[in-house]
Short mmCIF file of C-alpha atoms and ligand atoms in Angstrom, two decimals:
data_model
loop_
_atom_site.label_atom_id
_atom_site.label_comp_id
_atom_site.label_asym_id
_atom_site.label_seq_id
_atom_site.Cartn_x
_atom_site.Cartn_y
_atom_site.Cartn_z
CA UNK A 1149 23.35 -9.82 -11.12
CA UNK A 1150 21.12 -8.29 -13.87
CA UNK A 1151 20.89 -4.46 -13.67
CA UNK A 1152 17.62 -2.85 -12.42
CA UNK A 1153 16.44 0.15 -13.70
CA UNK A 1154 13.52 1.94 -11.85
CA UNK A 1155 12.10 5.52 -12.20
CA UNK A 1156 13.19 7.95 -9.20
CA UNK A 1157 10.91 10.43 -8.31
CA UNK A 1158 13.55 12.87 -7.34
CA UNK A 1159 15.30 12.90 -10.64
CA UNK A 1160 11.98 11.38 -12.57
CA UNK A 1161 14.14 9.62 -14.64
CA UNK A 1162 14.32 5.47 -14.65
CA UNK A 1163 18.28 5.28 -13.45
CA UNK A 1164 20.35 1.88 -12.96
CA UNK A 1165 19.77 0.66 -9.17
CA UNK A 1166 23.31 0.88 -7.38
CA UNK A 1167 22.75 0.32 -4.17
CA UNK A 1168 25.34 2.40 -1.82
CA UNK A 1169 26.59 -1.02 -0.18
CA UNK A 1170 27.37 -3.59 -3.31
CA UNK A 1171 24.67 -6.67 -2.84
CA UNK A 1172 22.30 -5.17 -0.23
CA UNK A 1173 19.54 -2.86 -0.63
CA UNK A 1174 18.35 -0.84 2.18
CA UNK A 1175 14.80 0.03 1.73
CA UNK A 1176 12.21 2.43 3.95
CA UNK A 1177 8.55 1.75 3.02
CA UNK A 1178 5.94 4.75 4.93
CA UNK A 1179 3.47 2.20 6.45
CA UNK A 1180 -0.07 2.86 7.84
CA UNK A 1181 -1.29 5.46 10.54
CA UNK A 1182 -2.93 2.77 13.03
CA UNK A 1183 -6.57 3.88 14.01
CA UNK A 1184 -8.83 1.44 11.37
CA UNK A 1185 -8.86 -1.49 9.50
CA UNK A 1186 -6.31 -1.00 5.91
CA UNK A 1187 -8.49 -0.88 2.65
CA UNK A 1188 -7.09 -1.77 -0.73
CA UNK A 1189 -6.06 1.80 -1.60
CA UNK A 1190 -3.21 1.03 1.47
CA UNK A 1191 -2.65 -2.38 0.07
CA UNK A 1192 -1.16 -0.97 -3.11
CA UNK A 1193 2.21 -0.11 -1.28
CA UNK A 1194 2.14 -3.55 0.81
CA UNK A 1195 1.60 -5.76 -2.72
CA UNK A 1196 4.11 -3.77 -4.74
CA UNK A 1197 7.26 -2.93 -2.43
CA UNK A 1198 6.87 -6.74 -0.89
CA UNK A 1199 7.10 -8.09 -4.62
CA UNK A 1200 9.97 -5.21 -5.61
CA UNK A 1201 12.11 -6.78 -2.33
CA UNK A 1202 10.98 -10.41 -3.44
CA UNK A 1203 12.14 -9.71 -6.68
CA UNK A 1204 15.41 -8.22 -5.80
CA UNK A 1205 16.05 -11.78 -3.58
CA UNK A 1206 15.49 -13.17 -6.65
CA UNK A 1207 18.65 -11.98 -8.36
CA UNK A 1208 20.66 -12.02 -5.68
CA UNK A 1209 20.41 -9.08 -3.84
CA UNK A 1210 20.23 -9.01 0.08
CA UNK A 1211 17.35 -6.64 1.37
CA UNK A 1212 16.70 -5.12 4.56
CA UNK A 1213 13.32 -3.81 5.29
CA UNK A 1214 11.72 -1.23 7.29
CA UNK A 1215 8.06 -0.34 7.64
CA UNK A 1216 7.14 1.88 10.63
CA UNK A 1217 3.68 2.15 12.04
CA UNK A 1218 2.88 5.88 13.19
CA UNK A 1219 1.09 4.86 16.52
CA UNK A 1220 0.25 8.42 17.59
CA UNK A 1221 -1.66 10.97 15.89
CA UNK A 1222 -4.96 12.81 15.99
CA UNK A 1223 -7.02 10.07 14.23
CA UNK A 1224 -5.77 7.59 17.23
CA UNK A 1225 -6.54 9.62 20.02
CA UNK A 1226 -9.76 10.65 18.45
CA UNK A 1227 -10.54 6.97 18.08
CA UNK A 1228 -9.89 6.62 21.52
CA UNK A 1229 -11.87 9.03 22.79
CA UNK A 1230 -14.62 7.45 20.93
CA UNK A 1231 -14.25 3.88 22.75
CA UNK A 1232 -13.49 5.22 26.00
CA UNK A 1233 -10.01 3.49 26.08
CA UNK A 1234 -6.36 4.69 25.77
CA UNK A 1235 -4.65 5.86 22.72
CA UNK A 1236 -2.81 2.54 22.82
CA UNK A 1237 -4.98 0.27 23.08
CA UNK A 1238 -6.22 1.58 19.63
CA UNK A 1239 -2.72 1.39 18.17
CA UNK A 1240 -2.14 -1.92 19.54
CA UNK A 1241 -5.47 -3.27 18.00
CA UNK A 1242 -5.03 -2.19 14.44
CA UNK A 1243 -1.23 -3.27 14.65
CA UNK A 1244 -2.66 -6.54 14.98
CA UNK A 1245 -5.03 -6.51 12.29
CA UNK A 1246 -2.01 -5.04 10.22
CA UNK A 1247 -0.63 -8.63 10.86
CA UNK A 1248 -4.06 -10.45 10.24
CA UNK A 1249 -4.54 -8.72 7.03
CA UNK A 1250 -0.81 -9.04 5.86
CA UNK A 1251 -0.85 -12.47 6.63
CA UNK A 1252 -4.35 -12.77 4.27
CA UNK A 1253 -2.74 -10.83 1.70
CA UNK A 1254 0.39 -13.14 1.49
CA UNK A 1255 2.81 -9.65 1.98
CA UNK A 1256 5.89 -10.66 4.52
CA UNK A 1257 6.82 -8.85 7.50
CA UNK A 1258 9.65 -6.47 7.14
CA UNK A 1259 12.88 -6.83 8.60
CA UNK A 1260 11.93 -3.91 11.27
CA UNK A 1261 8.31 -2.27 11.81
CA UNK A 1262 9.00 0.51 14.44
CA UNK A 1263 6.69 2.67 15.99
CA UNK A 1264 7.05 6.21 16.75
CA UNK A 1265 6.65 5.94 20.33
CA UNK A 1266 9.43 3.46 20.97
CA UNK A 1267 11.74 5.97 19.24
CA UNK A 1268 10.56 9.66 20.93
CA UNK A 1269 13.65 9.95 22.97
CA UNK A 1270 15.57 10.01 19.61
CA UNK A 1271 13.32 11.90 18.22
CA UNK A 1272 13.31 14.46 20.68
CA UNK A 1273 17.53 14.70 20.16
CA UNK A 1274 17.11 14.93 16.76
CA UNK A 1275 14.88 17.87 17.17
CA UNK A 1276 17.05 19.75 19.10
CA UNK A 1277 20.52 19.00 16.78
CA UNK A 1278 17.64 20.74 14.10
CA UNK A 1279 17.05 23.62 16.22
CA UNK A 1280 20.75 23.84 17.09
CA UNK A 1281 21.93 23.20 13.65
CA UNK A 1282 19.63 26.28 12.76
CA UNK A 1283 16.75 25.01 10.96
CA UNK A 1284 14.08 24.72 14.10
CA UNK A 1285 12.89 27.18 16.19
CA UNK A 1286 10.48 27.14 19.56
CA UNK A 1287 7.44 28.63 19.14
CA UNK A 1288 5.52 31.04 21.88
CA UNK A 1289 3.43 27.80 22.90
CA UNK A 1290 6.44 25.00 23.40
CA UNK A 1291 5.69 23.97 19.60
CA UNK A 1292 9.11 23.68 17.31
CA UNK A 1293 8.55 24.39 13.87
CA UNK A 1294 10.90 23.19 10.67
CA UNK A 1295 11.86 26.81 8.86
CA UNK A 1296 11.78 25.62 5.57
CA UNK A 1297 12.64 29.06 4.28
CA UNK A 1298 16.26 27.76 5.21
CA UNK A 1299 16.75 25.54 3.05
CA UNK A 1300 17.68 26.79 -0.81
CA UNK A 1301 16.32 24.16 -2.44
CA UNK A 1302 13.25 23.11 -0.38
CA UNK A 1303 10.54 21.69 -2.76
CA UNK A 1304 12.76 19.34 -5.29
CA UNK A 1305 11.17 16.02 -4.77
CA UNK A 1306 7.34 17.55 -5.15
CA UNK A 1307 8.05 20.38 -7.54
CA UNK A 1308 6.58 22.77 -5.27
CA UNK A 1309 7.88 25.93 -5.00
CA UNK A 1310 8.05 27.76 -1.45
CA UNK A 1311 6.77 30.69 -2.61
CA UNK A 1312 4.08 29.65 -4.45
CA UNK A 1313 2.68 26.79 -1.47
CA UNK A 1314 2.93 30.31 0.59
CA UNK A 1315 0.42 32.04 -1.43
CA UNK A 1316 -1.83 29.13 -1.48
CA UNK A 1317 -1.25 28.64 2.43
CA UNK A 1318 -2.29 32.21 3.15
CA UNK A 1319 -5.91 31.55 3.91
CA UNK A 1320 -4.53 29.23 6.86
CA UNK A 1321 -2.22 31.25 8.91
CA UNK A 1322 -0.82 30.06 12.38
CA UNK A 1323 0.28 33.02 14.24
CA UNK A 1324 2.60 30.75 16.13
CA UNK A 1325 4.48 30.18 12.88
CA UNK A 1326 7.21 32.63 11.52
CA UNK A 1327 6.18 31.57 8.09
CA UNK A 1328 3.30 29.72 7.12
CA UNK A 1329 4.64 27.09 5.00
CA UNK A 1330 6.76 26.11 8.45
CA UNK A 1331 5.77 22.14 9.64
CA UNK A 1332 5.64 21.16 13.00
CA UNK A 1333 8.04 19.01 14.55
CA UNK A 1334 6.98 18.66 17.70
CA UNK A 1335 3.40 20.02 18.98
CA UNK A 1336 2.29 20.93 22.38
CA UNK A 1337 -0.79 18.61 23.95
CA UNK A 1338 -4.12 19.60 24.17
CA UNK A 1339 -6.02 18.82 27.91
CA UNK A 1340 -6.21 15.16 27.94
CA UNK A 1341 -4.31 14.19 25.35
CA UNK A 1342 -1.15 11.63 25.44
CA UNK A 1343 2.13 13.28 26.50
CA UNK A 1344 5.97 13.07 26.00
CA UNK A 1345 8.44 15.13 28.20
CA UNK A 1346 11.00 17.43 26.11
CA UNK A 1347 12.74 20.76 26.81
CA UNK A 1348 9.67 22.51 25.14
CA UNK A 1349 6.69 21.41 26.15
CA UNK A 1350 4.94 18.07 27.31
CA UNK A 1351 3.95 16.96 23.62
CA UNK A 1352 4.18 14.56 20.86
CA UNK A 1353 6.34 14.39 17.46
CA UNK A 1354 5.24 15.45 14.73
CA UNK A 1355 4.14 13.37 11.75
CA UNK A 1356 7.07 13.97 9.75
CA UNK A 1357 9.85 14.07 11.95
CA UNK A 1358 9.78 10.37 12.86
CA UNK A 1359 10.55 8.27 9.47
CA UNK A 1360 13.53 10.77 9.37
CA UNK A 1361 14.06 9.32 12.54
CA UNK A 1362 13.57 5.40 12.35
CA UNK A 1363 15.31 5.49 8.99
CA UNK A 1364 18.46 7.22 10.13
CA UNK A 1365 18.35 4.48 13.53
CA UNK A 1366 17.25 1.59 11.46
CA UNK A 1367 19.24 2.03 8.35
CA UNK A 1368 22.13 4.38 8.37
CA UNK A 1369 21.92 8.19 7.91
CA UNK A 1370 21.71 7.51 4.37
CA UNK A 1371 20.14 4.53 2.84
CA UNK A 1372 18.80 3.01 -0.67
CA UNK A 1373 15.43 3.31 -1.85
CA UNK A 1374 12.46 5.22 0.24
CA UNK A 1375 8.98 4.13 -0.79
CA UNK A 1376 5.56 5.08 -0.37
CA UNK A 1377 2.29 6.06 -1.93
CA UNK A 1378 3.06 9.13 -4.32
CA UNK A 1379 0.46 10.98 -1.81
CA UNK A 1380 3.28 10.74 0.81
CA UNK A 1381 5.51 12.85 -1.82
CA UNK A 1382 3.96 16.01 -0.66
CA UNK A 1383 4.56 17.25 2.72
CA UNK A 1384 5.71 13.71 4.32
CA UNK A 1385 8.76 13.27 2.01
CA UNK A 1386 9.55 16.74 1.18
CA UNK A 1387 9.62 17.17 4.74
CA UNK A 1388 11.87 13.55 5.53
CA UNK A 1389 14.49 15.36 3.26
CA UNK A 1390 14.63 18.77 4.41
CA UNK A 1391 14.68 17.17 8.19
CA UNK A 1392 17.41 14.98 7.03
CA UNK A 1393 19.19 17.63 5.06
CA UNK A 1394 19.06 19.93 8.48
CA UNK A 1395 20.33 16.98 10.66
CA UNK A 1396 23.12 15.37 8.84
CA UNK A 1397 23.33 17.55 5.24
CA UNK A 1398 22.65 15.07 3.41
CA UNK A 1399 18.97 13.19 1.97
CA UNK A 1400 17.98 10.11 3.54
CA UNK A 1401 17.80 7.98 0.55
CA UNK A 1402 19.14 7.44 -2.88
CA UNK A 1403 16.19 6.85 -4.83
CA UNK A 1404 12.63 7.75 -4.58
CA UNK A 1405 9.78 5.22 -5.29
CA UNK A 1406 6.11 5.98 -5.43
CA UNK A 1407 3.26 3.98 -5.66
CA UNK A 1408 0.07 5.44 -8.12
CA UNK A 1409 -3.44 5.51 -6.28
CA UNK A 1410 -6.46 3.77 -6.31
CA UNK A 1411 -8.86 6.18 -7.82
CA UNK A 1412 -12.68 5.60 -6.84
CA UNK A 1413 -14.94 8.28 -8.93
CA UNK A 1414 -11.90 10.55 -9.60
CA UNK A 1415 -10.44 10.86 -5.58
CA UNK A 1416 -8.10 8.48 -4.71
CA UNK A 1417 -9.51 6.30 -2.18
CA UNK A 1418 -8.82 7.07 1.31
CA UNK A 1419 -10.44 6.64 4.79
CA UNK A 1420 -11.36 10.83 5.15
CA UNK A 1421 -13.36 10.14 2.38
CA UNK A 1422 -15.56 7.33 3.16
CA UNK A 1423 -14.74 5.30 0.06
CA UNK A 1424 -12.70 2.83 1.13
CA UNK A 1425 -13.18 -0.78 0.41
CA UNK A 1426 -11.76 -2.84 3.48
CA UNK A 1427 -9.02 -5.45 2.05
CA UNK A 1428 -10.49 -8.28 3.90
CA UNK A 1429 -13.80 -8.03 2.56
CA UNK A 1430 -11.76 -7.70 -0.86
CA UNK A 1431 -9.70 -11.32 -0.18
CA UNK A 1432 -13.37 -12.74 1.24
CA UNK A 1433 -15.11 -11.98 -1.90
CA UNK A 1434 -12.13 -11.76 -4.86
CA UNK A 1435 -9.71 -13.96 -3.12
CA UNK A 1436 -5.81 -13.54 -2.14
CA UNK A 1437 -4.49 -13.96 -6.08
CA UNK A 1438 -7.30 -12.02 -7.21
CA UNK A 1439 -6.91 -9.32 -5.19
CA UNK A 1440 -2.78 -9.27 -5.68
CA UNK A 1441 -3.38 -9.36 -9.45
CA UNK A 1442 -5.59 -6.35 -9.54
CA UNK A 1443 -2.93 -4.55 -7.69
CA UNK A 1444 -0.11 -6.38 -9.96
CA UNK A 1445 -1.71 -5.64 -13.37
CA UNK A 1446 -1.13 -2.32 -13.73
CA UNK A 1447 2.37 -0.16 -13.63
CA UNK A 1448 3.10 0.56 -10.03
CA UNK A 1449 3.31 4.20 -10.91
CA UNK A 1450 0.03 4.24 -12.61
CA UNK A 1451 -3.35 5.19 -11.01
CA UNK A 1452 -5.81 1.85 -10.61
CA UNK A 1453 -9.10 2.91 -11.21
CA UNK A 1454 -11.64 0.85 -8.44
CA UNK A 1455 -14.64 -1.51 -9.90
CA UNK A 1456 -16.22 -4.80 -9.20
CA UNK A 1457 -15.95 -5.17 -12.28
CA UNK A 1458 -12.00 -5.08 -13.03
CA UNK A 1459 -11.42 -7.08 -9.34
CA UNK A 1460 -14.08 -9.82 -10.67
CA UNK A 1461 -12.14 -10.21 -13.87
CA UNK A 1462 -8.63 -10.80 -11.49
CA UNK A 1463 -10.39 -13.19 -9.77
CA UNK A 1464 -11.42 -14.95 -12.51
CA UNK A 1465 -8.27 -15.31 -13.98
CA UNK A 1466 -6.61 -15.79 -10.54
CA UNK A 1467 -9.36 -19.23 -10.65
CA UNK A 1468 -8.15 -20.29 -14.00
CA UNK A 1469 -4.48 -20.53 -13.02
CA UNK A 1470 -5.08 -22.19 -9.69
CA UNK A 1471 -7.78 -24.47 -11.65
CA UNK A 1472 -4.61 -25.64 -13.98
CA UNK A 1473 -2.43 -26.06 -11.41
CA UNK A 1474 -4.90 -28.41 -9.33
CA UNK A 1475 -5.60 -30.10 -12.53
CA UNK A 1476 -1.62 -31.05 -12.67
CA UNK A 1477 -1.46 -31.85 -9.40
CA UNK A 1478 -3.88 -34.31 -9.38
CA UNK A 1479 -2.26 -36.00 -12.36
CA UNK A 1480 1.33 -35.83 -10.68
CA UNK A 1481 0.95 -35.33 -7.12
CA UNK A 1482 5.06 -35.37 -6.38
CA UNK A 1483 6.17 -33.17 -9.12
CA UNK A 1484 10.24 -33.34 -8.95
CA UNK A 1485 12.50 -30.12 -10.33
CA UNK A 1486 12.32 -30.49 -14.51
CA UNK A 1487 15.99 -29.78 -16.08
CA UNK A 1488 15.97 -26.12 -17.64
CA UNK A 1489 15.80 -26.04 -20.87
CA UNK A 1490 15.95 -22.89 -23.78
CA UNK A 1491 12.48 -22.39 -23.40
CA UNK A 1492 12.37 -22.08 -19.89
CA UNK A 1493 14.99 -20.26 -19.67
CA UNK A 1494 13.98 -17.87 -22.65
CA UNK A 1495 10.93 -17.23 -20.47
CA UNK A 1496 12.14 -16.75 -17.05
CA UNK A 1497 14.26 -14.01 -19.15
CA UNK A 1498 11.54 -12.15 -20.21
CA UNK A 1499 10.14 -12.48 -16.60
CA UNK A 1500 13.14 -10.95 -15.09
CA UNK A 1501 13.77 -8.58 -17.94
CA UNK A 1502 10.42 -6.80 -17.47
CA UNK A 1503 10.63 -6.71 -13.44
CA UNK A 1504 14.60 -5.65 -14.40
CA UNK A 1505 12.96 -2.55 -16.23
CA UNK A 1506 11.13 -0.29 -13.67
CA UNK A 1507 9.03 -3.49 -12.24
CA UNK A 1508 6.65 -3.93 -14.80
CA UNK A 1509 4.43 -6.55 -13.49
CA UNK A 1510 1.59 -6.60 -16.44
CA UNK A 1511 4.53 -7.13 -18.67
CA UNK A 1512 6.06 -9.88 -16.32
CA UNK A 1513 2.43 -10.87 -16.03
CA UNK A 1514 1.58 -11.53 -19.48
CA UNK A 1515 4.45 -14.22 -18.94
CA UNK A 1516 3.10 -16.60 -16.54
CA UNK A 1517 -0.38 -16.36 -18.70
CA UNK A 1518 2.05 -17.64 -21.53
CA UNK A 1519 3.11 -19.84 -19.15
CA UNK A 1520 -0.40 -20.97 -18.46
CA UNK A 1521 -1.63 -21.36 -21.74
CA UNK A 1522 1.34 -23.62 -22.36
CA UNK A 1523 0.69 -26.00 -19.31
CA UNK A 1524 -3.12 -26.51 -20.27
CA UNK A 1525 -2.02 -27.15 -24.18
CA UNK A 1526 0.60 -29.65 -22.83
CA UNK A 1527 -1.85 -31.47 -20.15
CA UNK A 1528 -4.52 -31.63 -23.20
CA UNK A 1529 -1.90 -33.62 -25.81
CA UNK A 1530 -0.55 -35.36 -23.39
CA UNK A 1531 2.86 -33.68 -23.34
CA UNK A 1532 3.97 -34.36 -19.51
CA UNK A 1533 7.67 -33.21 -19.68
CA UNK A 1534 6.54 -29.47 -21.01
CA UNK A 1535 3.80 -29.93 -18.60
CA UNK A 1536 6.17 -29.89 -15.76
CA UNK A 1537 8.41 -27.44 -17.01
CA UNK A 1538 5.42 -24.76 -17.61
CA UNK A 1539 3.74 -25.82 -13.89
CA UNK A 1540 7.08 -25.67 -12.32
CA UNK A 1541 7.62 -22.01 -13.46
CA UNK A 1542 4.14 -20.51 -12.72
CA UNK A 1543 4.28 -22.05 -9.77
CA UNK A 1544 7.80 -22.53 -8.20
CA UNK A 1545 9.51 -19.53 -10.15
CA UNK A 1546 7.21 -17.35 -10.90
CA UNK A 1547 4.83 -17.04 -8.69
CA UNK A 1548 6.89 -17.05 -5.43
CA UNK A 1549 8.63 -13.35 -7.05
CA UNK A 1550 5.13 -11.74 -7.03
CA UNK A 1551 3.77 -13.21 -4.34
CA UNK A 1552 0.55 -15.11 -6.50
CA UNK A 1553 -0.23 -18.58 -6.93
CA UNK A 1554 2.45 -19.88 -3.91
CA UNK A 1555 -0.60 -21.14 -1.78
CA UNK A 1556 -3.23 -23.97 -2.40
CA UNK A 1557 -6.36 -23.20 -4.36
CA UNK A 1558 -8.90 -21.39 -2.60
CA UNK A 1559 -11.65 -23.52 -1.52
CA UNK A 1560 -15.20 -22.76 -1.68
CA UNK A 1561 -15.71 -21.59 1.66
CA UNK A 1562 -18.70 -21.05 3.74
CA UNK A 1563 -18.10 -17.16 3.92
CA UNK A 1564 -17.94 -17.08 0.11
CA UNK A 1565 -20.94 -18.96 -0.14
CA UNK A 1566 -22.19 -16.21 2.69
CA UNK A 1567 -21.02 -13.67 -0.13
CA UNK A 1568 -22.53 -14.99 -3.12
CA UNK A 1569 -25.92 -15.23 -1.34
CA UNK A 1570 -25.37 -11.57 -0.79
CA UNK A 1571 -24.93 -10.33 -4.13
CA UNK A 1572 -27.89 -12.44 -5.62
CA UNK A 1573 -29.57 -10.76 -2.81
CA UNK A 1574 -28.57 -7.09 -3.65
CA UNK A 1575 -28.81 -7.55 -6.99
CA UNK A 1576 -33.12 -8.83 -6.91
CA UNK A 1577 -33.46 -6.14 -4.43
CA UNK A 1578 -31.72 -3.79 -7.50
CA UNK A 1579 -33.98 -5.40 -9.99
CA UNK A 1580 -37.21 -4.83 -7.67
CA UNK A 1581 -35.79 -0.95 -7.57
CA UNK A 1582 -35.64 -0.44 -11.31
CA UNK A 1583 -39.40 -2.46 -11.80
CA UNK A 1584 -40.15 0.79 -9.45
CA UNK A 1585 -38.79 3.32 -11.73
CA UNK A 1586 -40.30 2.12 -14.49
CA UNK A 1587 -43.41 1.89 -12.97
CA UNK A 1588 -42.65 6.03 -11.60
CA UNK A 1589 -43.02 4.67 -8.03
CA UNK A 1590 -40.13 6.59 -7.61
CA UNK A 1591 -40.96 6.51 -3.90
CA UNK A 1592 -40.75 3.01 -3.41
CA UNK A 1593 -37.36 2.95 -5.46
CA UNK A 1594 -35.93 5.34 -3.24
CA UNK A 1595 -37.05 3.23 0.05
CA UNK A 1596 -35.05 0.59 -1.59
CA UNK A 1597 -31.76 2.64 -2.56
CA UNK A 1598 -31.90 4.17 1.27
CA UNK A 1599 -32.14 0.84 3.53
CA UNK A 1600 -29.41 -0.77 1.21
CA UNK A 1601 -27.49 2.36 1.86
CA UNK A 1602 -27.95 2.38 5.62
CA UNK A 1603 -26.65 -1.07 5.25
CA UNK A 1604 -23.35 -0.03 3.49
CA UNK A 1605 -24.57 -0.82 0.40
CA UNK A 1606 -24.32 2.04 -2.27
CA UNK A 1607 -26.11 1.93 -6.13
CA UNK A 1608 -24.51 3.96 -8.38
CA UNK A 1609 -26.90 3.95 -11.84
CA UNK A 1610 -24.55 3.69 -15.14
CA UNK A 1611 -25.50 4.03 -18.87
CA UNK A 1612 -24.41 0.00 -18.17
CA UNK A 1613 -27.08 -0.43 -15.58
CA UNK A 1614 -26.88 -0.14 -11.67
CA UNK A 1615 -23.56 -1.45 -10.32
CA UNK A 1616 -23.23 -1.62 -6.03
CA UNK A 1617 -20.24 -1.14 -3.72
CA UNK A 1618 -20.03 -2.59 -0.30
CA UNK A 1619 -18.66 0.78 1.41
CA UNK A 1620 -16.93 0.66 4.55
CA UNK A 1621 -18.90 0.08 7.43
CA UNK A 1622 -18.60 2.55 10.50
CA UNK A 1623 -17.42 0.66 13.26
CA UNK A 1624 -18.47 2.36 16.54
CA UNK A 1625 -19.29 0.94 19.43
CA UNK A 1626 -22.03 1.41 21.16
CA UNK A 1627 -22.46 3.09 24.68
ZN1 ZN B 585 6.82 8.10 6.60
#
């Protein structure tokens, strides 16, 4: 088995991976709060740990997977409220379209994918060994509150010193807190809200509280790798340590993974605010391989800045390997397994060398677009052996370990045709807009920027000219 190297946010330095049980890696991966459709910015974490544990398969390594699904929270209930139905119903709902959308995407279920409230009786025990262990305390109004000021070393995975997140946290004081920097791990209902029993107060958990929870059930009171978006780093992981720290003295996981963000006009893109881009529009109009290889092309650590622009150019190149592979296929429609030789095996080494070295997918990437230009050369001189040999590793080796390329060409289908129609219609309606300007009808230009926007269409004018995003759509129902 070749030796992995991968950079741990904890120590921030890229370290050998050596998992604590030889041959299996135990991996927790924060999944999605479930109260809307997922947009590409949570898609990032889906894509990359799914190809990390594919990869890992690949050399011989046994993984076990958890992703939970945190099926009670504000957002949910507030949902709720909204569509006159229960909390669950809500949860259950977007659990499903989880599915749906994972399923589109190509990303495999996990091994487990808990959800909080199946777990709150153990939640609820681990909470109290916290309070008795000495690191909880009940407040005045049934809430139980983490006191972080216990632990020395509180801060090491974020960098964030106590004292300092206490002078910023100073503006927002909680009486029923001893110290403001304190997180909840259990809080008290309001009227009407969902309840679970405890010896404080009819409640729910706390955000935090129940990854420290599922992971310690799931896999072990210590396990490999914990993953996530690097905006989980601070409080969510912070916190998943200290809680573990406080409950068995030791921190949940060996290494630290984070994925970087997708970064729409300099915020990362995120559903508080209102510039997400749902991923099932994104697979309708930039299909499954296009979509995976705008995720795929950059570091997993590194920010991916959002455009049209960069997903159109994914999908373009997603087309050209899926147009060479048809091309083959039509040629040699029962392609049998071609016997390695130093070539292919020189390049599936430089595959597995750059996923070996902190998962560097544009490097491992580059690769299969060797790869491709290969197979097109050979199909245009006639060269069938190499032919075979360069289809049989974009398709057989190397795409199954990322995820790309395993399914059939996408067909022109009538939603994309739906699609194109729609951009040829924004786009006159953006021409008509700038004849306006020019004209100074700047009335008339403005009509035209404010229906499109009522319809979820936004114009943003660039030195380039006058790009449009399809932003999310509100989805309320009415009465
Ligand atoms: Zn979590």
């Amino acid at each position: 088995m070749s030796k992995v190297y991968i950079t741990d946010t904890l120590t921030k330095e890229k370290v050998p991976l050596e998992p604590i049980e030889p041959g299996i890696v135990k991996m927790y991966v924060c999944g999605p709060t479930v109260y809307n459709y997922i947009h590409i910015g949570n898609a990032r974490p889906m894509v990359v740990f799914d190809a990390f544990r594919r990869f890992l398969e690949f050399i011989g390594y046994k993984v076990v997977m958890v992703q939970n699904f945190t099926d009670i929270d504000d957002k949910i209930i507030n949902e709720a409220k909204e569509w006159g139905v229960d909390w669950k119903t809500v949860a259950d709902t977007f659990i499903a379209e989880y599915f749906h959308d994972a399923h589109l995407l190509g990303v495999r279920a996990a091994n487990f994918h808990p959800r909080t409230t199946d777990f709150v009786d153990d939640i609820v025990n681990a909470v109290q060994k916290i309070i008795k262990n000495g690191y909880g305390y009940v407040a005045a109004n049934g809430d139980v509150y983490f006191s972080v000021r216990k632990l020395a070393d509180y801060g090491k995975l974020s960098g964030k010193n106590p004292d300092d997140l206490r002078a910023g946290a100073r503006v927002d004081v909680n009486e029923l807190k001893r110290d403001p920097i304190d997180f909840v791990l259990w809080k008290s209902a309001k009227p009407g809200e969902p309840t679970w029993q405890s010896p404080w107060c009819a409640g729910r958990p706390g955000w935090h509280i129940e990854c420290s929870v599922m992971s310690q059930k799931l896999l072990g009171d210590m396990f490999d790798i914990h993953g996530g978006g690097e905006d989980l780093i601070f409080p969510h992981h912070e916190d998943e340590i200290a809680q573990s720290e406080a409950l068995t003295g030791k921190p949940p996981a060996k290494y630290w993974m984070h994925n970087g963000m997708i970064i729409v006009r300099g915020d990362k893109m995120s559903k508080s605010l209102g510039n997400t881009f749902l991923l099932r529009e994104a697979v309708r109009r930039y299909g499954k391989d296009g979509v995976k290889l705008f995720l795929l092309s950059k570091h997993y650590r590194s920010p991916i800045e959002f455009s049209d622009d960069l997903l159109d150019d994914n999908s373009k190149a997603a087309l050209r390997v899926h147009a060479a592979l048809n091309r083959f296929r039509e040629k040699y429609p029962y392609p049998l397994v071609p016997k390695e030789d130093e070539e292919m095996k020189g390049m599936i080494q430089r595959f597995t060398e750059a996923l070996s070295d902190d998962f560097n997918t544009p490097v491992a990437l580059s690769v299969i677009f060797d790869a491709l230009r290969e197979l097109n050369k050979s199909m245009d001189s006639g060269n069938d052996e190499r032919a075979l040999k360069m289809y049989h590793l974009i398709k057989r080796v190397f795409g199954p370990i990322l995820g790309i390329f395993d399914t059939e060409s996408p067909k022109k289908s009538e939603s994309s045709a739906v699609s194109t129609n729609l951009d040829v219609l924004i786009k006159s309606l953006i021409e008509v807009r700038n004849e306006f300007r020019k004209a100074k009808q700047f009335e008339l230009a403005d009509k035209i920027r404010n229906v499109l926007s009522e319809s979820g269409v936004k114009l943003f004018d660039t030195p380039e000219g006058t790009k449009y995003e399809i932003i999310e759509q509100e989805r309320k129902m009415e009465g």
